[in-house]
PDB file of C-alpha atoms and ligand atoms in Angstrom:
ATOM      1  CA  MET A 182     -69.220 -30.721 -32.961  1.00  0.00           C
ATOM      2  CA  GLU A 183     -68.752 -32.544 -29.664  1.00  0.00           C
ATOM      3  CA  VAL A 184     -65.111 -33.355 -29.150  1.00  0.00           C
ATOM      4  CA  ILE A 185     -63.294 -35.026 -26.277  1.00  0.00           C
ATOM      5  CA  PHE A 186     -59.520 -34.701 -25.989  1.00  0.00           C
ATOM      6  CA  LEU A 187     -58.206 -37.883 -24.438  1.00  0.00           C
ATOM      7  CA  GLY A 188     -54.584 -38.375 -23.395  1.00  0.00           C
ATOM      8  CA  PRO A 189     -52.166 -38.528 -20.493  1.00  0.00           C
ATOM      9  CA  PRO A 190     -51.080 -35.498 -18.453  1.00  0.00           C
ATOM     10  CA  GLY A 191     -48.954 -33.262 -20.658  1.00  0.00           C
ATOM     11  CA  SER A 192     -50.156 -34.743 -23.947  1.00  0.00           C
ATOM     12  CA  GLY A 193     -51.376 -31.289 -25.022  1.00  0.00           C
ATOM     13  CA  LYS A 194     -55.122 -31.621 -24.430  1.00  0.00           C
ATOM     14  CA  GLY A 195     -55.420 -28.052 -23.154  1.00  0.00           C
ATOM     15  CA  THR A 196     -53.170 -26.644 -25.873  1.00  0.00           C
ATOM     16  CA  GLN A 197     -55.098 -28.354 -28.679  1.00  0.00           C
ATOM     17  CA  ALA A 198     -58.527 -27.693 -27.177  1.00  0.00           C
ATOM     18  CA  GLN A 199     -57.675 -23.992 -27.000  1.00  0.00           C
ATOM     19  CA  LYS A 200     -56.603 -23.895 -30.663  1.00  0.00           C
ATOM     20  CA  LEU A 201     -59.782 -25.634 -31.786  1.00  0.00           C
ATOM     21  CA  HIS A 202     -61.872 -23.317 -29.630  1.00  0.00           C
ATOM     22  CA  GLU A 203     -60.250 -20.242 -31.207  1.00  0.00           C
ATOM     23  CA  GLU A 204     -60.912 -21.591 -34.698  1.00  0.00           C
ATOM     24  CA  GLU A 205     -64.390 -23.025 -34.246  1.00  0.00           C
ATOM     25  CA  GLY A 206     -65.759 -20.585 -31.667  1.00  0.00           C
ATOM     26  CA  ILE A 207     -67.286 -23.371 -29.590  1.00  0.00           C
ATOM     27  CA  PRO A 208     -66.545 -23.516 -25.838  1.00  0.00           C
ATOM     28  CA  GLN A 209     -63.537 -25.301 -24.423  1.00  0.00           C
ATOM     29  CA  ILE A 210     -64.514 -27.030 -21.192  1.00  0.00           C
ATOM     30  CA  SER A 211     -61.409 -27.795 -19.159  1.00  0.00           C
ATOM     31  CA  THR A 212     -62.306 -29.526 -15.900  1.00  0.00           C
ATOM     32  CA  GLY A 213     -58.745 -29.021 -14.591  1.00  0.00           C
ATOM     33  CA  ASP A 214     -58.974 -25.249 -15.187  1.00  0.00           C
ATOM     34  CA  MET A 215     -62.438 -25.094 -13.613  1.00  0.00           C
ATOM     35  CA  LEU A 216     -61.211 -26.907 -10.526  1.00  0.00           C
ATOM     36  CA  ARG A 217     -58.016 -24.833 -10.202  1.00  0.00           C
ATOM     37  CA  ARG A 218     -60.106 -21.663 -10.423  1.00  0.00           C
ATOM     38  CA  ALA A 219     -62.415 -22.981  -7.687  1.00  0.00           C
ATOM     39  CA  VAL A 220     -59.398 -23.810  -5.476  1.00  0.00           C
ATOM     40  CA  ARG A 221     -57.945 -20.303  -6.006  1.00  0.00           C
ATOM     41  CA  MET A 222     -61.264 -18.692  -5.130  1.00  0.00           C
ATOM     42  CA  GLY A 223     -61.785 -20.931  -2.105  1.00  0.00           C
ATOM     43  CA  THR A 224     -65.307 -21.990  -3.175  1.00  0.00           C
ATOM     44  CA  PRO A 225     -66.949 -25.098  -1.661  1.00  0.00           C
ATOM     45  CA  LEU A 226     -66.052 -26.994  -4.868  1.00  0.00           C
ATOM     46  CA  GLY A 227     -62.425 -25.844  -4.554  1.00  0.00           C
ATOM     47  CA  ARG A 228     -62.251 -26.889  -0.899  1.00  0.00           C
ATOM     48  CA  GLU A 229     -63.603 -30.310  -1.754  1.00  0.00           C
ATOM     49  CA  ALA A 230     -61.419 -30.870  -4.838  1.00  0.00           C
ATOM     50  CA  GLY A 231     -58.127 -29.374  -3.631  1.00  0.00           C
ATOM     51  CA  GLY A 232     -56.897 -32.345  -1.601  1.00  0.00           C
ATOM     52  CA  TYR A 233     -57.511 -34.840  -4.404  1.00  0.00           C
ATOM     53  CA  MET A 234     -55.718 -32.617  -6.918  1.00  0.00           C
ATOM     54  CA  GLU A 235     -52.683 -32.126  -4.665  1.00  0.00           C
ATOM     55  CA  ARG A 236     -52.311 -35.907  -4.437  1.00  0.00           C
ATOM     56  CA  GLY A 237     -52.786 -36.422  -8.170  1.00  0.00           C
ATOM     57  CA  ALA A 238     -55.982 -38.390  -7.515  1.00  0.00           C
ATOM     58  CA  LEU A 239     -59.311 -38.070  -9.317  1.00  0.00           C
ATOM     59  CA  VAL A 240     -61.969 -35.840  -7.790  1.00  0.00           C
ATOM     60  CA  PRO A 241     -65.072 -37.990  -7.034  1.00  0.00           C
ATOM     61  CA  ASP A 242     -67.291 -38.752 -10.016  1.00  0.00           C
ATOM     62  CA  GLY A 243     -70.435 -37.292  -8.431  1.00  0.00           C
ATOM     63  CA  VAL A 244     -68.791 -33.868  -8.117  1.00  0.00           C
ATOM     64  CA  MET A 245     -67.414 -33.962 -11.663  1.00  0.00           C
ATOM     65  CA  VAL A 246     -70.590 -35.178 -13.324  1.00  0.00           C
ATOM     66  CA  LYS A 247     -72.627 -32.443 -11.638  1.00  0.00           C
ATOM     67  CA  LEU A 248     -70.091 -29.839 -12.795  1.00  0.00           C
ATOM     68  CA  ILE A 249     -70.178 -31.069 -16.409  1.00  0.00           C
ATOM     69  CA  ARG A 250     -73.953 -31.490 -16.486  1.00  0.00           C
ATOM     70  CA  GLU A 251     -74.379 -27.849 -15.437  1.00  0.00           C
ATOM     71  CA  ARG A 252     -71.733 -26.533 -17.839  1.00  0.00           C
ATOM     72  CA  ILE A 253     -72.998 -28.449 -20.876  1.00  0.00           C
ATOM     73  CA  GLY A 254     -76.507 -27.230 -20.070  1.00  0.00           C
ATOM     74  CA  GLU A 255     -75.456 -23.605 -20.573  1.00  0.00           C
ATOM     75  CA  PRO A 256     -76.698 -21.923 -23.790  1.00  0.00           C
ATOM     76  CA  ASP A 257     -73.233 -21.482 -25.349  1.00  0.00           C
ATOM     77  CA  CYS A 258     -72.861 -25.279 -25.534  1.00  0.00           C
ATOM     78  CA  ALA A 259     -75.954 -25.730 -27.723  1.00  0.00           C
ATOM     79  CA  GLY A 260     -73.816 -25.757 -30.897  1.00  0.00           C
ATOM     80  CA  GLY A 261     -71.183 -28.116 -29.488  1.00  0.00           C
ATOM     81  CA  PHE A 262     -68.224 -28.084 -27.113  1.00  0.00           C
ATOM     82  CA  ILE A 263     -64.688 -29.307 -26.638  1.00  0.00           C
ATOM     83  CA  LEU A 264     -64.001 -31.357 -23.518  1.00  0.00           C
ATOM     84  CA  ASP A 265     -60.488 -31.304 -22.103  1.00  0.00           C
ATOM     85  CA  GLY A 266     -60.101 -33.470 -18.985  1.00  0.00           C
ATOM     86  CA  PHE A 267     -63.510 -35.190 -18.958  1.00  0.00           C
ATOM     87  CA  PRO A 268     -64.419 -38.049 -19.005  1.00  0.00           C
ATOM     88  CA  ARG A 269     -61.637 -39.668 -17.004  1.00  0.00           C
ATOM     89  CA  ASN A 270     -63.095 -43.100 -16.327  1.00  0.00           C
ATOM     90  CA  ARG A 271     -65.884 -45.348 -17.491  1.00  0.00           C
ATOM     91  CA  ALA A 272     -68.453 -44.006 -15.008  1.00  0.00           C
ATOM     92  CA  GLN A 273     -67.862 -40.453 -16.281  1.00  0.00           C
ATOM     93  CA  ALA A 274     -68.065 -41.601 -19.927  1.00  0.00           C
ATOM     94  CA  GLU A 275     -71.409 -43.288 -19.263  1.00  0.00           C
ATOM     95  CA  ALA A 276     -72.695 -40.248 -17.379  1.00  0.00           C
ATOM     96  CA  LEU A 277     -71.714 -38.035 -20.323  1.00  0.00           C
ATOM     97  CA  GLU A 278     -73.727 -40.203 -22.718  1.00  0.00           C
ATOM     98  CA  GLU A 279     -76.692 -39.912 -20.426  1.00  0.00           C
ATOM     99  CA  VAL A 280     -76.344 -36.129 -20.200  1.00  0.00           C
ATOM    100  CA  LEU A 281     -76.114 -35.826 -23.983  1.00  0.00           C
ATOM    101  CA  GLY A 282     -78.986 -38.100 -24.936  1.00  0.00           C
ATOM    102  CA  GLU A 283     -79.216 -40.189 -28.070  1.00  0.00           C
ATOM    103  CA  GLY A 284     -78.770 -37.666 -30.891  1.00  0.00           C
ATOM    104  CA  GLU A 285     -75.702 -35.852 -29.620  1.00  0.00           C
ATOM    105  CA  ARG A 286     -74.139 -38.999 -28.229  1.00  0.00           C
ATOM    106  CA  ASP A 287     -73.741 -40.255 -31.790  1.00  0.00           C
ATOM    107  CA  SER A 288     -71.825 -37.185 -32.913  1.00  0.00           C
ATOM    108  CA  LEU A 289     -69.330 -37.379 -30.035  1.00  0.00           C
ATOM    109  CA  LEU A 290     -65.724 -37.861 -31.140  1.00  0.00           C
ATOM    110  CA  ALA A 291     -62.778 -38.783 -28.909  1.00  0.00           C
ATOM    111  CA  LEU A 292     -59.410 -37.525 -30.138  1.00  0.00           C
ATOM    112  CA  HIS A 293     -56.660 -39.530 -28.505  1.00  0.00           C
ATOM    113  CA  LEU A 294     -53.361 -37.620 -28.295  1.00  0.00           C
ATOM    114  CA  GLU A 295     -50.457 -40.082 -28.385  1.00  0.00           C
ATOM    115  CA  VAL A 296     -47.223 -38.910 -26.724  1.00  0.00           C
ATOM    116  CA  PRO A 297     -44.287 -41.012 -25.419  1.00  0.00           C
ATOM    117  CA  ARG A 298     -43.644 -40.929 -21.677  1.00  0.00           C
ATOM    118  CA  GLU A 299     -40.198 -39.231 -21.984  1.00  0.00           C
ATOM    119  CA  GLU A 300     -41.780 -36.352 -23.884  1.00  0.00           C
ATOM    120  CA  ILE A 301     -44.498 -35.975 -21.217  1.00  0.00           C
ATOM    121  CA  LEU A 302     -41.867 -35.793 -18.455  1.00  0.00           C
ATOM    122  CA  ARG A 303     -39.873 -33.248 -20.458  1.00  0.00           C
ATOM    123  CA  ARG A 304     -42.921 -31.044 -21.086  1.00  0.00           C
ATOM    124  CA  LEU A 305     -44.246 -31.062 -17.545  1.00  0.00           C
ATOM    125  CA  ALA A 306     -40.883 -30.624 -15.818  1.00  0.00           C
ATOM    126  CA  GLY A 307     -40.977 -26.955 -16.688  1.00  0.00           C
ATOM    127  CA  ARG A 308     -44.534 -26.055 -17.651  1.00  0.00           C
ATOM    128  CA  LEU A 309     -45.559 -22.628 -16.373  1.00  0.00           C
ATOM    129  CA  THR A 310     -49.170 -21.587 -15.773  1.00  0.00           C
ATOM    130  CA  CYS A 311     -50.617 -18.107 -15.221  1.00  0.00           C
ATOM    131  CA  GLN A 312     -51.973 -17.665 -11.722  1.00  0.00           C
ATOM    132  CA  VAL A 313     -54.638 -15.251 -12.952  1.00  0.00           C
ATOM    133  CA  CYS A 314     -56.011 -16.482 -16.309  1.00  0.00           C
ATOM    134  CA  GLY A 315     -54.625 -20.044 -16.470  1.00  0.00           C
ATOM    135  CA  ALA A 316     -52.700 -19.585 -19.760  1.00  0.00           C
ATOM    136  CA  VAL A 317     -50.042 -22.289 -20.179  1.00  0.00           C
ATOM    137  CA  TYR A 318     -46.449 -21.811 -21.330  1.00  0.00           C
ATOM    138  CA  PRO A 319     -43.562 -24.106 -22.174  1.00  0.00           C
ATOM    139  CA  PRO A 320     -40.520 -23.797 -19.867  1.00  0.00           C
ATOM    140  CA  ARG A 321     -38.534 -21.318 -21.933  1.00  0.00           C
ATOM    141  CA  ASP A 322     -41.252 -18.663 -21.773  1.00  0.00           C
ATOM    142  CA  PRO A 323     -41.467 -15.387 -19.796  1.00  0.00           C
ATOM    143  CA  ALA A 324     -41.853 -14.524 -16.138  1.00  0.00           C
ATOM    144  CA  ILE A 325     -45.245 -12.904 -16.619  1.00  0.00           C
ATOM    145  CA  CYS A 326     -48.277 -13.944 -18.635  1.00  0.00           C
ATOM    146  CA  GLU A 327     -48.387 -12.594 -22.193  1.00  0.00           C
ATOM    147  CA  VAL A 328     -52.197 -12.660 -22.136  1.00  0.00           C
ATOM    148  CA  CYS A 329     -52.985 -10.804 -18.894  1.00  0.00           C
ATOM    149  CA  GLY A 330     -49.639  -9.879 -17.294  1.00  0.00           C
ATOM    150  CA  GLY A 331     -50.286 -12.187 -14.316  1.00  0.00           C
ATOM    151  CA  PRO A 332     -47.498 -14.050 -12.495  1.00  0.00           C
ATOM    152  CA  LEU A 333     -46.540 -17.540 -13.691  1.00  0.00           C
ATOM    153  CA  TYR A 334     -46.050 -20.528 -11.406  1.00  0.00           C
ATOM    154  CA  GLN A 335     -45.287 -24.228 -11.604  1.00  0.00           C
ATOM    155  CA  ARG A 336     -48.330 -26.380 -10.854  1.00  0.00           C
ATOM    156  CA  GLU A 337     -47.900 -28.280  -7.568  1.00  0.00           C
ATOM    157  CA  ASP A 338     -49.095 -31.459  -9.233  1.00  0.00           C
ATOM    158  CA  ASP A 339     -46.364 -31.216 -11.893  1.00  0.00           C
ATOM    159  CA  ARG A 340     -43.739 -32.065  -9.249  1.00  0.00           C
ATOM    160  CA  ARG A 341     -42.184 -35.403 -10.086  1.00  0.00           C
ATOM    161  CA  GLU A 342     -43.784 -37.545  -7.358  1.00  0.00           C
ATOM    162  CA  THR A 343     -47.329 -36.277  -7.956  1.00  0.00           C
ATOM    163  CA  LEU A 344     -46.826 -36.469 -11.705  1.00  0.00           C
ATOM    164  CA  GLU A 345     -45.892 -40.161 -11.411  1.00  0.00           C
ATOM    165  CA  ARG A 346     -49.112 -40.686  -9.460  1.00  0.00           C
ATOM    166  CA  ARG A 347     -51.161 -38.853 -12.122  1.00  0.00           C
ATOM    167  CA  LEU A 348     -49.613 -41.036 -14.831  1.00  0.00           C
ATOM    168  CA  GLU A 349     -50.568 -44.167 -12.851  1.00  0.00           C
ATOM    169  CA  VAL A 350     -54.103 -42.868 -12.348  1.00  0.00           C
ATOM    170  CA  TYR A 351     -54.308 -42.170 -16.081  1.00  0.00           C
ATOM    171  CA  GLN A 352     -53.176 -45.702 -17.008  1.00  0.00           C
ATOM    172  CA  LYS A 353     -55.558 -47.356 -14.602  1.00  0.00           C
ATOM    173  CA  ASN A 354     -58.684 -45.216 -15.020  1.00  0.00           C
ATOM    174  CA  THR A 355     -58.544 -43.181 -18.211  1.00  0.00           C
ATOM    175  CA  ALA A 356     -56.539 -45.215 -20.744  1.00  0.00           C
ATOM    176  CA  PRO A 357     -59.318 -47.890 -20.881  1.00  0.00           C
ATOM    177  CA  LEU A 358     -61.533 -45.195 -22.448  1.00  0.00           C
ATOM    178  CA  ILE A 359     -59.440 -45.495 -25.618  1.00  0.00           C
ATOM    179  CA  GLU A 360     -60.885 -48.973 -26.136  1.00  0.00           C
ATOM    180  CA  TYR A 361     -64.305 -47.801 -24.925  1.00  0.00           C
ATOM    181  CA  TYR A 362     -64.567 -45.202 -27.702  1.00  0.00           C
ATOM    182  CA  ARG A 363     -62.852 -47.416 -30.294  1.00  0.00           C
ATOM    183  CA  LYS A 364     -65.522 -50.088 -29.801  1.00  0.00           C
ATOM    184  CA  ARG A 365     -68.203 -47.461 -30.393  1.00  0.00           C
ATOM    185  CA  GLY A 366     -66.475 -46.227 -33.577  1.00  0.00           C
ATOM    186  CA  ARG A 367     -65.935 -42.827 -31.943  1.00  0.00           C
ATOM    187  CA  LEU A 368     -62.120 -42.828 -31.581  1.00  0.00           C
ATOM    188  CA  VAL A 369     -59.417 -41.155 -33.654  1.00  0.00           C
ATOM    189  CA  SER A 370     -55.762 -41.392 -32.575  1.00  0.00           C
ATOM    190  CA  VAL A 371     -53.489 -38.467 -33.356  1.00  0.00           C
ATOM    191  CA  PRO A 372     -49.684 -38.584 -32.992  1.00  0.00           C
ATOM    192  CA  ALA A 373     -49.110 -35.577 -30.715  1.00  0.00           C
ATOM    193  CA  VAL A 374     -45.370 -34.950 -31.002  1.00  0.00           C
ATOM    194  CA  GLY A 375     -44.012 -32.108 -33.121  1.00  0.00           C
ATOM    195  CA  THR A 376     -44.906 -28.461 -32.663  1.00  0.00           C
ATOM    196  CA  PRO A 377     -48.362 -27.547 -31.315  1.00  0.00           C
ATOM    197  CA  GLU A 378     -49.195 -26.206 -34.806  1.00  0.00           C
ATOM    198  CA  GLU A 379     -48.225 -29.514 -36.455  1.00  0.00           C
ATOM    199  CA  VAL A 380     -50.362 -31.433 -33.970  1.00  0.00           C
ATOM    200  CA  HIS A 381     -53.230 -29.023 -34.603  1.00  0.00           C
ATOM    201  CA  ARG A 382     -53.018 -29.690 -38.356  1.00  0.00           C
ATOM    202  CA  ARG A 383     -53.304 -33.422 -37.642  1.00  0.00           C
ATOM    203  CA  VAL A 384     -56.290 -32.783 -35.387  1.00  0.00           C
ATOM    204  CA  ARG A 385     -57.966 -30.816 -38.187  1.00  0.00           C
ATOM    205  CA  GLU A 386     -57.231 -33.562 -40.709  1.00  0.00           C
ATOM    206  CA  ALA A 387     -58.672 -36.169 -38.351  1.00  0.00           C
ATOM    207  CA  LEU A 388     -61.855 -34.136 -37.863  1.00  0.00           C
ATOM    208  CA  GLY A 389     -62.136 -33.559 -41.621  1.00  0.00           C
ATOM    209  CA  ALA A 390     -61.766 -37.281 -42.325  1.00  0.00           C
ATOM    210  CA  VAL A 391     -64.490 -38.142 -39.827  1.00  0.00           C
ATOM    211  CA  LYS A 392     -66.884 -35.538 -41.276  1.00  0.00           C
ATOM    212  CA  ALA A 393     -66.301 -36.915 -44.786  1.00  0.00           C
ATOM    213  CA  ARG A 394     -67.208 -40.504 -43.755  1.00  0.00           C
TER     214      ARG A 394
HETATM  215  P1  LIG B  91     -55.939 -31.500 -15.650  1.00  0.00           P
HETATM  216  O1  LIG B  91     -55.637 -30.074 -15.509  1.00  0.00           O
HETATM  217  O2  LIG B  91     -56.965 -31.962 -16.605  1.00  0.00           O
HETATM  218  O3  LIG B  91     -54.539 -32.252 -15.858  1.00  0.00           O
HETATM  219  P2  LIG B  91     -54.081 -33.398 -16.889  1.00  0.00           P
HETATM  220  O4  LIG B  91     -55.128 -34.211 -17.546  1.00  0.00           O
HETATM  221  O5  LIG B  91     -53.089 -34.148 -16.096  1.00  0.00           O
HETATM  222  O6  LIG B  91     -53.564 -32.604 -18.083  1.00  0.00           O
HETATM  223  P3  LIG B  91     -52.518 -31.447 -18.077  1.00  0.00           P
HETATM  224  O7  LIG B  91     -53.218 -30.144 -17.853  1.00  0.00           O
HETATM  225  O8  LIG B  91     -51.368 -31.751 -17.176  1.00  0.00           O
HETATM  226  O9  LIG B  91     -51.914 -31.563 -19.541  1.00  0.00           O
HETATM  227  P4  LIG B  91     -52.528 -31.314 -20.982  1.00  0.00           P
HETATM  228  O10 LIG B  91     -52.714 -32.632 -21.664  1.00  0.00           O
HETATM  229  O11 LIG B  91     -53.692 -30.386 -20.954  1.00  0.00           O
HETATM  230  O12 LIG B  91     -51.284 -30.608 -21.666  1.00  0.00           O
HETATM  231  P5  LIG B  91     -50.979 -29.040 -21.946  1.00  0.00           P
HETATM  232  O13 LIG B  91     -51.732 -28.594 -23.151  1.00  0.00           O
HETATM  233  O14 LIG B  91     -51.099 -28.249 -20.699  1.00  0.00           O
HETATM  234  O15 LIG B  91     -56.369 -32.105 -14.214  1.00  0.00           O
HETATM  235  C1  LIG B  91     -55.687 -31.777 -13.027  1.00  0.00           C
HETATM  236  C2  LIG B  91     -56.325 -32.504 -11.854  1.00  0.00           C
HETATM  237  O16 LIG B  91     -57.709 -32.107 -11.720  1.00  0.00           O
HETATM  238  C3  LIG B  91     -56.398 -34.034 -11.968  1.00  0.00           C
HETATM  239  O17 LIG B  91     -55.193 -34.656 -11.529  1.00  0.00           O
HETATM  240  C4  LIG B  91     -57.591 -34.363 -11.052  1.00  0.00           C
HETATM  241  O18 LIG B  91     -57.219 -34.302  -9.691  1.00  0.00           O
HETATM  242  C5  LIG B  91     -58.543 -33.208 -11.334  1.00  0.00           C
HETATM  243  N1  LIG B  91     -59.496 -33.498 -12.423  1.00  0.00           N
HETATM  244  C6  LIG B  91     -59.599 -32.820 -13.614  1.00  0.00           C
HETATM  245  N2  LIG B  91     -60.587 -33.349 -14.356  1.00  0.00           N
HETATM  246  C7  LIG B  91     -61.119 -34.374 -13.640  1.00  0.00           C
HETATM  247  C8  LIG B  91     -62.150 -35.314 -13.887  1.00  0.00           C
HETATM  248  N3  LIG B  91     -62.847 -35.326 -15.047  1.00  0.00           N
HETATM  249  N4  LIG B  91     -62.419 -36.230 -12.922  1.00  0.00           N
HETATM  250  C9  LIG B  91     -61.744 -36.247 -11.755  1.00  0.00           C
HETATM  251  N5  LIG B  91     -60.740 -35.385 -11.454  1.00  0.00           N
HETATM  252  C10 LIG B  91     -60.431 -34.455 -12.402  1.00  0.00           C
HETATM  253  O19 LIG B  91     -49.435 -29.156 -22.357  1.00  0.00           O
HETATM  254  C11 LIG B  91     -48.448 -29.513 -21.392  1.00  0.00           C
HETATM  255  C12 LIG B  91     -47.151 -28.702 -21.635  1.00  0.00           C
HETATM  256  O20 LIG B  91     -46.589 -29.083 -22.880  1.00  0.00           O
HETATM  257  C13 LIG B  91     -47.352 -27.169 -21.709  1.00  0.00           C
HETATM  258  O21 LIG B  91     -46.229 -26.519 -21.165  1.00  0.00           O
HETATM  259  C14 LIG B  91     -47.463 -26.894 -23.223  1.00  0.00           C
HETATM  260  O22 LIG B  91     -47.047 -25.583 -23.546  1.00  0.00           O
HETATM  261  C15 LIG B  91     -46.521 -27.953 -23.771  1.00  0.00           C
HETATM  262  N6  LIG B  91     -46.935 -28.479 -25.092  1.00  0.00           N
HETATM  263  C16 LIG B  91     -48.197 -28.717 -25.551  1.00  0.00           C
HETATM  264  N7  LIG B  91     -48.159 -29.232 -26.794  1.00  0.00           N
HETATM  265  C17 LIG B  91     -46.837 -29.329 -27.121  1.00  0.00           C
HETATM  266  C18 LIG B  91     -46.142 -29.788 -28.278  1.00  0.00           C
HETATM  267  N8  LIG B  91     -46.784 -30.250 -29.357  1.00  0.00           N
HETATM  268  N9  LIG B  91     -44.783 -29.753 -28.256  1.00  0.00           N
HETATM  269  C19 LIG B  91     -44.091 -29.287 -27.174  1.00  0.00           C
HETATM  270  N10 LIG B  91     -44.689 -28.817 -26.055  1.00  0.00           N
HETATM  271  C20 LIG B  91     -46.047 -28.846 -26.032  1.00  0.00           C
END
C-alpha cells in the first residue's frame, strides 16, 4: 500500500494518515512533522526550512525530494507507506515516481480530502499541537498533551495571514496534482467533513473499492 493524502491545510491529512497508520502498521511520513522537528532541534535542515515555513511558502524541492528519498529508502517502508504532505507540486510528484520505480509507481493511490474553505478556517483557528511529540488536537482539547504530557501550542503558520498564504500556495502548486493523479487513474476523492471517524470509514471504503477493481 502506497498512499498519498492530498488536500488543503486543515483538510485532515495528518489525522487520517495517523488512523490508517495505526490500523495498517505501515509508516506515516509527514513532511510537515519532519520539518517542524528539525526546526525545534535546530538541525541544518531546520535552519534551512524554518524561514519558508514561517512565511507559509514551500521548502525548495531539492531539499524535500532528498528527505523523502532517504525516508522511503528505510527498511520499514518496504511494505508500503502513507505520505502526508508530499508531493506538493508537479516536480515533487515526478520525483516520487522516479524514486519508486515502475512497479510501485503503479500501486500508488492519491486520496483527495475535500473540505470547504469555511471548515478549514474553523479547524485551524484553534488547532493545538504538542511541542514535544507533535500530536494534534482540536481547539476544545486540554492544556497538555494526552499522549506524552507535553505543552500544547498554536502553530505560527496557523495565524490568519500565514494561513491565507498557505491556502494560496496550495491552490497554485498542489491542487493541480488532483488532475495529475486523476489522469493517471490514481485518484480517489473523499468528502472529508463529519467526524474524523466518519471520514476514516470513507477512506477505508475508498481503499477497499480500489483493491476490488
Ligand atoms: P504541513 O504540516 O504539511 O501543513 P499542511 O499541509 O498545511 O497541513 P496541516 O498540517 O495544516 O493540516 P492537515 O491536513 O494535516 O490537517 P490535520 O489532520 O492537522 O506543512 C507545513 C509547512 O511545511 C508547509 O507550509 C511548508 O512550508 C512545509 N512543507 C511540508 N511539506 C512540504 C513539501 N512536500 N514541500 C515543500 N514544503 C513542505 O487537521 C487540522 C485540524 O482539524 C486539527 O485540529 C484536527 O484535530 C482537526 N480535524 C481533523 N479532521 C477533522 C474532522 N473530520 N472534523 C473536525 N476536525 C477535524
